[in-house]
CSV table of C-alpha atoms and ligand atoms in Angstrom, one decimal:
chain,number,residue,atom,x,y,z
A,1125,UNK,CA,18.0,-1.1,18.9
A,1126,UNK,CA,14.9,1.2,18.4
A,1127,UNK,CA,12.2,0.4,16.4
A,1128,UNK,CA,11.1,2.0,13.1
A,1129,UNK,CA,7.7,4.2,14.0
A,1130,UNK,CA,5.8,3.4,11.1
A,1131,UNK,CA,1.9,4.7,9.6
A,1132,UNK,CA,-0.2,2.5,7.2
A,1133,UNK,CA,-2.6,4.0,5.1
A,1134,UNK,CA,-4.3,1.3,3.3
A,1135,UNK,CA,-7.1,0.4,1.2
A,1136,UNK,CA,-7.6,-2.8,2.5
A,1137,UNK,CA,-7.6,-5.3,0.4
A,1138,UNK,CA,-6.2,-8.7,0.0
A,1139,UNK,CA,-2.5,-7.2,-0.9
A,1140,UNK,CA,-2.5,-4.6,1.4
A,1141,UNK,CA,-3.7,-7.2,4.3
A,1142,UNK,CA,-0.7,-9.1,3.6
A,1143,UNK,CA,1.2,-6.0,3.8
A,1144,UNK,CA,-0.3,-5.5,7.2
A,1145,UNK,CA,0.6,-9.0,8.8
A,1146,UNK,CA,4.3,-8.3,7.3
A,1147,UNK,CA,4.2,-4.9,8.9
A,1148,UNK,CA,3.7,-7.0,12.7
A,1149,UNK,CA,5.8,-9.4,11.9
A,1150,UNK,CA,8.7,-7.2,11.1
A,1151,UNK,CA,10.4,-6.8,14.4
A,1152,UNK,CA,12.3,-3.4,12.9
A,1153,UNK,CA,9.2,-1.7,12.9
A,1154,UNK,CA,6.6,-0.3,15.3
A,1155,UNK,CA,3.2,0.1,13.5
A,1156,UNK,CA,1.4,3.0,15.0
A,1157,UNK,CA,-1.7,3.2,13.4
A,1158,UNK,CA,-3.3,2.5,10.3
A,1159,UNK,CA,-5.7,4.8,8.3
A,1160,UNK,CA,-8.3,3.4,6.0
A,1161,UNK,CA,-8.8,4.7,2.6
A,1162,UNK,CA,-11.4,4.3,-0.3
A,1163,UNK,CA,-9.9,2.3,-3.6
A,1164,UNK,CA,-9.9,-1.2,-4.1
A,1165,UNK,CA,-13.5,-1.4,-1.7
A,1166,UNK,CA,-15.5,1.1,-0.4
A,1167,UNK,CA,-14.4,3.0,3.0
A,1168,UNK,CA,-17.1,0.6,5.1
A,1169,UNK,CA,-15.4,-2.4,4.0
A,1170,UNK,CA,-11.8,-0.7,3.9
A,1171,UNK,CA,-12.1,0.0,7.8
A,1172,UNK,CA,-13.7,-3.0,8.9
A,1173,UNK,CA,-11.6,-5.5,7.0
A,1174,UNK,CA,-8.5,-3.3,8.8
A,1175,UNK,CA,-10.4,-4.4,12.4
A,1176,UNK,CA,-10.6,-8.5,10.8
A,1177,UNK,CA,-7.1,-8.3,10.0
A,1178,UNK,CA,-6.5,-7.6,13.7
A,1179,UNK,CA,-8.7,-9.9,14.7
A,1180,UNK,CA,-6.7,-12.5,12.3
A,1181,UNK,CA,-3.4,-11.5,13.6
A,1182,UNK,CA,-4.0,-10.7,17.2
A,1183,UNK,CA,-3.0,-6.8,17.0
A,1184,UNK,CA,-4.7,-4.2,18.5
A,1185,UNK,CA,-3.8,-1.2,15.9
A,1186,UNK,CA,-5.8,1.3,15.8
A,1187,UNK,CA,-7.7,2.3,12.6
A,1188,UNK,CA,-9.1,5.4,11.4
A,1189,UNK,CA,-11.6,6.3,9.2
A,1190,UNK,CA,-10.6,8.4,6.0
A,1191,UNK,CA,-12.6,9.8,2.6
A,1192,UNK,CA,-15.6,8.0,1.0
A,1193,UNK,CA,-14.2,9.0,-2.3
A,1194,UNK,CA,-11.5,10.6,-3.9
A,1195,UNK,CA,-10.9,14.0,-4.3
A,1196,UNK,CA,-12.4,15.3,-7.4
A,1197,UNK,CA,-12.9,11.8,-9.5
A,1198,UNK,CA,-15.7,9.3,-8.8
A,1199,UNK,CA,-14.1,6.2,-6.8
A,1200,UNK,CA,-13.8,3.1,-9.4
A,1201,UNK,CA,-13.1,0.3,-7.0
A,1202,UNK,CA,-11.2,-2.8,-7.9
A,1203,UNK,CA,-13.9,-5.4,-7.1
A,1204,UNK,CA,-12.7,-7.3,-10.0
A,1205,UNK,CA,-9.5,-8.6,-8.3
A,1206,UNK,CA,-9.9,-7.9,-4.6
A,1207,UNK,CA,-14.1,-9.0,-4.4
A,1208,UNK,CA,-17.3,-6.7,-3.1
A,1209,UNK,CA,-16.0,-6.9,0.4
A,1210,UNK,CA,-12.4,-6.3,-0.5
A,1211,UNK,CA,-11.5,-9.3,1.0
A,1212,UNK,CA,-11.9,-12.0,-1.8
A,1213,UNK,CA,-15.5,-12.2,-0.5
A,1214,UNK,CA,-13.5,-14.1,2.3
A,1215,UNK,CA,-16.2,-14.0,5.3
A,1216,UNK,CA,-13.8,-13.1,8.4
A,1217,UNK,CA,-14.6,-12.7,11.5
A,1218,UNK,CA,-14.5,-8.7,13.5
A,1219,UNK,CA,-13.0,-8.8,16.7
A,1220,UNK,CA,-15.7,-9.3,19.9
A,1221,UNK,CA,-14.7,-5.5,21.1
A,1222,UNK,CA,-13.8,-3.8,18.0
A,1223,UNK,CA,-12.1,0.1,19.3
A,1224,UNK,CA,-13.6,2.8,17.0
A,1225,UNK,CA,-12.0,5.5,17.2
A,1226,UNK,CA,-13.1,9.5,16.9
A,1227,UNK,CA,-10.3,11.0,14.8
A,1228,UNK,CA,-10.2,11.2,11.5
A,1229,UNK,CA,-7.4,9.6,9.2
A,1230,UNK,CA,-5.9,12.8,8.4
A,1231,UNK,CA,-5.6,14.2,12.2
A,1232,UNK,CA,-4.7,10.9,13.4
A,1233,UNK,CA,-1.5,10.7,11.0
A,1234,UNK,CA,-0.6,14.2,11.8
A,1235,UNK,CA,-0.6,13.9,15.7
A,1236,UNK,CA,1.3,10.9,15.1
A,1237,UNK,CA,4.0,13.0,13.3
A,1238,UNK,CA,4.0,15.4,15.7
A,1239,UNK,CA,4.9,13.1,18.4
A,1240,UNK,CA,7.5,11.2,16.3
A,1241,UNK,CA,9.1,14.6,14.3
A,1242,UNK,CA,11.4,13.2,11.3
A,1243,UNK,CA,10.9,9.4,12.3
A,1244,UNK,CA,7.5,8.7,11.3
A,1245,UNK,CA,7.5,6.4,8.0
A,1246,UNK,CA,4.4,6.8,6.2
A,1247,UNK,CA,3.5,3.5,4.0
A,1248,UNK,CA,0.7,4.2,1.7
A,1249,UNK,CA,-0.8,1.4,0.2
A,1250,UNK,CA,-4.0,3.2,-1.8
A,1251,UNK,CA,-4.9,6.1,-3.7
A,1252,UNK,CA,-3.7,8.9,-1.8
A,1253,UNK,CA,-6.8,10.9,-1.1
A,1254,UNK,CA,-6.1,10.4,2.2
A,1255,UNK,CA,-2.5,11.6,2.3
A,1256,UNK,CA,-3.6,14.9,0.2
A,1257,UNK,CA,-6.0,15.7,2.7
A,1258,UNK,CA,-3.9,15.7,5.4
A,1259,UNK,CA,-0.7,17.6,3.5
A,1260,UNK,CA,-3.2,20.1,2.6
A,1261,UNK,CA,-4.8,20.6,5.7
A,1262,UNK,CA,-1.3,20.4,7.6
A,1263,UNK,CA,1.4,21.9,5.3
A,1264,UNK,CA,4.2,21.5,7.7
A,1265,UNK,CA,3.3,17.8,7.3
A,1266,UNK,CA,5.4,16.3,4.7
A,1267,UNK,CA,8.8,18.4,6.7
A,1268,UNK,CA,7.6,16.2,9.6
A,1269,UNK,CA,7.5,12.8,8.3
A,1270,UNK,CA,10.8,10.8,7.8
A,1271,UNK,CA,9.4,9.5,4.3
A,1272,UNK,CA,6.4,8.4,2.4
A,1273,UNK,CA,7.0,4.9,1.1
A,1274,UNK,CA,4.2,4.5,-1.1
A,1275,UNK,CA,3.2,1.9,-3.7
A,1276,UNK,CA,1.6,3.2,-6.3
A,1277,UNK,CA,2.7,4.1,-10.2
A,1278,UNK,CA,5.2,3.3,-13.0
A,1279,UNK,CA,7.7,4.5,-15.2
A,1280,UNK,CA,6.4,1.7,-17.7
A,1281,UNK,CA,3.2,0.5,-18.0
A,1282,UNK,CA,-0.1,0.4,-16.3
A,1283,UNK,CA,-2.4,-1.5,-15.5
A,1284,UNK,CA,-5.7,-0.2,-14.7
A,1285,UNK,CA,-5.5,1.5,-18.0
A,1286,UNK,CA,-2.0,1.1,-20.7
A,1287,UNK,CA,-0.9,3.9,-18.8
A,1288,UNK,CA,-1.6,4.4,-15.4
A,1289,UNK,CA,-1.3,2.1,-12.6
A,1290,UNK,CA,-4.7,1.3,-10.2
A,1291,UNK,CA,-4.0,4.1,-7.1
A,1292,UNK,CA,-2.8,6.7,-9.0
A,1293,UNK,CA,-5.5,6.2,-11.5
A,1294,UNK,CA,-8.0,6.1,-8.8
A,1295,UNK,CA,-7.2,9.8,-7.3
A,1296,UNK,CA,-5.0,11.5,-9.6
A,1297,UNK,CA,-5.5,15.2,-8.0
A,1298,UNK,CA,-4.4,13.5,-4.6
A,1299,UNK,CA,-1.0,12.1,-6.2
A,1300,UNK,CA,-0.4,15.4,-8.0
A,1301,UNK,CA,-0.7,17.0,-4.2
A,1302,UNK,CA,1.6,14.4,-3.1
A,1303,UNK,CA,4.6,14.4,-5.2
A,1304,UNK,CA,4.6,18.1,-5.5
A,1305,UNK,CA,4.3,17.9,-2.0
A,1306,UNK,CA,8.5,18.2,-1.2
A,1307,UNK,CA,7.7,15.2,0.9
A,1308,UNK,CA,10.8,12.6,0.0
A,1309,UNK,CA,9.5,9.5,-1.6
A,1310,UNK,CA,10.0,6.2,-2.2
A,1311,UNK,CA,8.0,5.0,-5.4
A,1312,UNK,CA,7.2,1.4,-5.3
A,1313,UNK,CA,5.5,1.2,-8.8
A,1314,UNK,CA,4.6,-1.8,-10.8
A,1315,UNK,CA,8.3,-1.0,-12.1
A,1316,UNK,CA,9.6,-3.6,-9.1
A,1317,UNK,CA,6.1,-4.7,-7.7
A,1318,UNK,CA,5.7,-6.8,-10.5
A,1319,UNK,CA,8.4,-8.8,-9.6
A,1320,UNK,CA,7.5,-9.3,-6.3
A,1321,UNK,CA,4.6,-12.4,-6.9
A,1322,UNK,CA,3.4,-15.1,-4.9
A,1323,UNK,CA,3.7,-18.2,-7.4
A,1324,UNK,CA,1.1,-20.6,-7.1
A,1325,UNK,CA,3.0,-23.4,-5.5
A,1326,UNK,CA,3.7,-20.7,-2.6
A,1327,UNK,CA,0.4,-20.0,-1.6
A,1328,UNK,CA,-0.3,-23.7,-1.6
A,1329,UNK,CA,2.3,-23.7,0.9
A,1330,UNK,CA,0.6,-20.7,2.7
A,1331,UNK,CA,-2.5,-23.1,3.0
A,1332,UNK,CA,-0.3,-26.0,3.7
A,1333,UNK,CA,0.9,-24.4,6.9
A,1334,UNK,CA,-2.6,-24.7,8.2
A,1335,UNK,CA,-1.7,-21.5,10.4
A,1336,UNK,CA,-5.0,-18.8,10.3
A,1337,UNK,CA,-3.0,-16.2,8.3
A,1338,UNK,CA,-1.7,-18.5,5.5
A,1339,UNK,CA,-5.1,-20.0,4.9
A,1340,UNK,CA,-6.6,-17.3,4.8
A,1341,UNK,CA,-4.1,-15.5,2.1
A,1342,UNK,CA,-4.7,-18.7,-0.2
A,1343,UNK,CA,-8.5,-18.1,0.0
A,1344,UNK,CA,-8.5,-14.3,-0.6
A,1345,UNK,CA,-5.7,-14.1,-3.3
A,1346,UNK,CA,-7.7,-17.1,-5.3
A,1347,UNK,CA,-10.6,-14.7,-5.8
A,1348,UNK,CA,-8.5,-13.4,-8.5
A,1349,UNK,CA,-7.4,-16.2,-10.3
A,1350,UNK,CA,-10.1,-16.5,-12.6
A,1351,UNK,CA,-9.0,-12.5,-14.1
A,1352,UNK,CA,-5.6,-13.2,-13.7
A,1353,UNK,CA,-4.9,-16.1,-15.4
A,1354,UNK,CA,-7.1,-15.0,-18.2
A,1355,UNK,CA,-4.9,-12.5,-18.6
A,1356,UNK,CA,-1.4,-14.2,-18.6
A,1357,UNK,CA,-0.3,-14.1,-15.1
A,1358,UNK,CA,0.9,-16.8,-13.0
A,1359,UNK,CA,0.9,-15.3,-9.8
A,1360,UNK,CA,-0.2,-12.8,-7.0
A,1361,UNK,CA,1.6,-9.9,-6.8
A,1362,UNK,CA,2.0,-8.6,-3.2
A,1363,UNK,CA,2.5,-5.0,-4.5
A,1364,UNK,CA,1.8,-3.4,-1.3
A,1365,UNK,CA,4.0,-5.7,0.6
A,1366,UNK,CA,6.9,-3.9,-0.9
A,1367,UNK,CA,7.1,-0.3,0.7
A,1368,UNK,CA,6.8,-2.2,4.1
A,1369,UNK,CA,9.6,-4.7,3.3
A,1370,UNK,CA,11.8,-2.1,2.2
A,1371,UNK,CA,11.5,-0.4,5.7
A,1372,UNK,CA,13.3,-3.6,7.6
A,1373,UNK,CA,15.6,-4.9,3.7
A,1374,UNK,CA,16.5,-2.4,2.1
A,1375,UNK,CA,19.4,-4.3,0.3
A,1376,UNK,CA,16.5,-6.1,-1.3
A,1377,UNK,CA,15.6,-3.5,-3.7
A,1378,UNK,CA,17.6,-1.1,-6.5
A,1379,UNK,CA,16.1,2.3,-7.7
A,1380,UNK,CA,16.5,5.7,-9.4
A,1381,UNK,CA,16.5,9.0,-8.1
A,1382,UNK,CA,14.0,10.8,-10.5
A,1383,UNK,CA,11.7,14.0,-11.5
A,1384,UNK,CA,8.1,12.1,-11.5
A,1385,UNK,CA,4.9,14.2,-12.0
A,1386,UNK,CA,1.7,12.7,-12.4
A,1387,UNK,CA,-0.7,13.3,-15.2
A,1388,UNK,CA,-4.4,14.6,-14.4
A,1389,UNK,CA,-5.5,16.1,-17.6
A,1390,UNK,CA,-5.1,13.4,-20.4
A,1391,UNK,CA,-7.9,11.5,-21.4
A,1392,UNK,CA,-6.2,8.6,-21.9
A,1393,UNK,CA,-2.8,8.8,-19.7
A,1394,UNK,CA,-4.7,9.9,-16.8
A,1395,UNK,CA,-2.9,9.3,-13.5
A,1396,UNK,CA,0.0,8.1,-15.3
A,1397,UNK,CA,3.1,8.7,-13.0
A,1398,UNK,CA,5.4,10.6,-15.8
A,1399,UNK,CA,8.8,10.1,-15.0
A,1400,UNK,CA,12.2,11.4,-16.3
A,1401,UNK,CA,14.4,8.2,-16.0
A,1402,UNK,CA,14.3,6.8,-19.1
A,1403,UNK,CA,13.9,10.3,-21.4
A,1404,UNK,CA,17.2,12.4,-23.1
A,1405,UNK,CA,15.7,15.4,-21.4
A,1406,UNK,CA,15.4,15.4,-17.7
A,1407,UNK,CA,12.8,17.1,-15.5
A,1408,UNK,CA,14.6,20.2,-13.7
A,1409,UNK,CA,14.1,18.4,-10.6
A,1410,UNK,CA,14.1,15.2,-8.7
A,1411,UNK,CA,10.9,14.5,-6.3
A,1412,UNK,CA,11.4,11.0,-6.1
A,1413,UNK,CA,13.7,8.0,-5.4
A,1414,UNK,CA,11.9,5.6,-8.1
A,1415,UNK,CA,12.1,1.5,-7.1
A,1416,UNK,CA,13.2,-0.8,-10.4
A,1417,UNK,CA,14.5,-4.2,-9.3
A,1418,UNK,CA,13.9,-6.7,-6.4
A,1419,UNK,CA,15.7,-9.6,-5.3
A,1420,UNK,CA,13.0,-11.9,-5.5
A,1421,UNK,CA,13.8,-14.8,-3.7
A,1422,UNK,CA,14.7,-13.1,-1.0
A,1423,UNK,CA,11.3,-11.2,-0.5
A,1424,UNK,CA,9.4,-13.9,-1.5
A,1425,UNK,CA,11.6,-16.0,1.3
A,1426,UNK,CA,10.7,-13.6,3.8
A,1427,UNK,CA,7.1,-12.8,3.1
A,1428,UNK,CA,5.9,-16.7,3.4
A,1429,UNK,CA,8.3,-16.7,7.1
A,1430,UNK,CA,5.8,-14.0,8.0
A,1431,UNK,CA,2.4,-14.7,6.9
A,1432,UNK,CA,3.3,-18.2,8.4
A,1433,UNK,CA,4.9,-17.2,11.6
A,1434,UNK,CA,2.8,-13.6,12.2
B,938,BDR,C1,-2.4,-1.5,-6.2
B,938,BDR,O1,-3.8,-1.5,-6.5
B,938,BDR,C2,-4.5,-2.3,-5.6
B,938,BDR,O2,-5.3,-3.1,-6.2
B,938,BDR,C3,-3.5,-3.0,-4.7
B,938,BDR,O3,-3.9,-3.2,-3.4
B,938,BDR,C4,-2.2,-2.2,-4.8
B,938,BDR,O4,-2.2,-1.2,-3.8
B,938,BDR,C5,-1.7,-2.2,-7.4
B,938,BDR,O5,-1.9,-1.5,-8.5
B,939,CA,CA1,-3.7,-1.3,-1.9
């Protein structure tokens, strides 16, 4: 059977580097590339942390280099949960021989399309400046792609603000270009990526493994413990894990098809993904096939296999 050709664009980050390992270990899919965007660290550490994740895993994808800020908005990184080096301040090792390559995120993605038309799965992981960029610069893009899973949003609440969830807070011009785009998409807001956490007896048992991978997630995910737990939570959701999961299981998840437009003007709804699921009135339209419900066990089963086994 043929593989899945699959894109990352991630912002990397302790979540999206599980995301990443889940990507190599999923033998449905063939990762092609990954592009590096600004959010929860700075670009610099975004792009280098892509290379130590290769390192870690034994990959060779290549990475590209994408903005150093979002669009319009100044960048408000999430240091508080993923560290200064986006990493849980996790000191990793690059590889001897990182490859650096010349292209930029944007162009990268697009040849990629090109050479894959209407197969290429796009998985975005971060705000989408990235993806905006490269849609505006290349209007025939979003025709090209197969889909763009991306994780980012909610029909309920937020949590970088009450209202908006973290990437679409982040760059909420970029969203806006992306969901008006015509592109079809999979939203994998906090809707179902709240349900998909890493309790704390299962990242013991990452640790427990003793394998690289699952020691390291341990170590980077406790960095936000201390914030978490003061705010309720008991465990670490692997948001970004689930646009990637949903590539090779799609049984695992249930969702909506809806109208979702995201909200750039309001002062204090900004990048809030407004969606038409659970209003009388319907938007004159549906953009978006929006995830609600995960079976847990399942993902959570499959996830450890990986970072264990990657
Ligand atoms: C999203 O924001 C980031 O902190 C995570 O990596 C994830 O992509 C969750 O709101
Ligand atoms: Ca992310």
């Amino acid at each position: 059977m043929s593989k899945i050709p699959v894109w990352m664009d991630c912002d990397t980050g302790t979540d999206d580097a599980v995301a990443i390992m889940l990507a190599s270990y999923l033998d449905e899919l063939d990762l092609l590339g990954i592009s590096t965007a600004c959010g929860n660290t700075i670009q610099e550490n975004a792009y280098w942390n892509t290379h130590r994740i290769n390192r870690l895993i034994g990959t060779n994808y290549p990475v590209y280099r994408g903005a150093e800020k979002p669009l319009i908005v100044p960048l408000v990184t999430g240091a508080h949960i993923h560290g200064e080096n986006g990493l849980g301040d996790v000191d990793l090792p690059l590889p001897e021989h990182p490859v650096v390559q010349k292209e930029s995120a944007w162009d990268a993605l697009y040849a990629c399309a090109k050479a894959h038309p209407h197969a290429l799965r796009l998985v975005a992981t971060a705000p989408l400046t990235n993806i905006a960029i490269a849609f505006t610069k290349y209007p025939e893009l979003p025709a090209l792609l197969h889909s763009v899973n991306l994780m980012g949003g909610s029909a309920g609440v937020g949590n970088i603000t009450p209202a908006a969830e973290y990437n679409m807070y982040v760059d909420p011009q970029a969203a806006d270009i992306v969901f008006r785009s015509g592109a079809k998409i999979y939203m994998f807001g906090l809707d179902v990526t709240l349900q998909a956490c890493l309790s704390m007896e299962d990242v013991d048992e990452l640790e427990a493994s003793g394998k690289p991978a699952g020691i390291f997630t341990k170590a980077c995910l406790m960095h936000s413990w201390p914030v978490l737990s003061k705010f309720g939570e008991t465990g670490f959701c692997m948001h970004d894990s689930c646009p990637v999961m949903y590539l090779a299981y799609p049984e695992l998840f249930e969702g909506e098809e809806a109208g979702v437009v995201v909200e750039t003007r309001g002062t204090i709804t900004n990048g809030k993904t407004v969606t038409d699921i659970y209003s009388d009135k319907q938007f004159p339209f549906s953009n978006a096939m929006v995830m609600l419900k995960l079976d847990r066990e399942r993902f959570i089963s499959i996830l450890k296999t990986a970072i264990m086994n990657v």
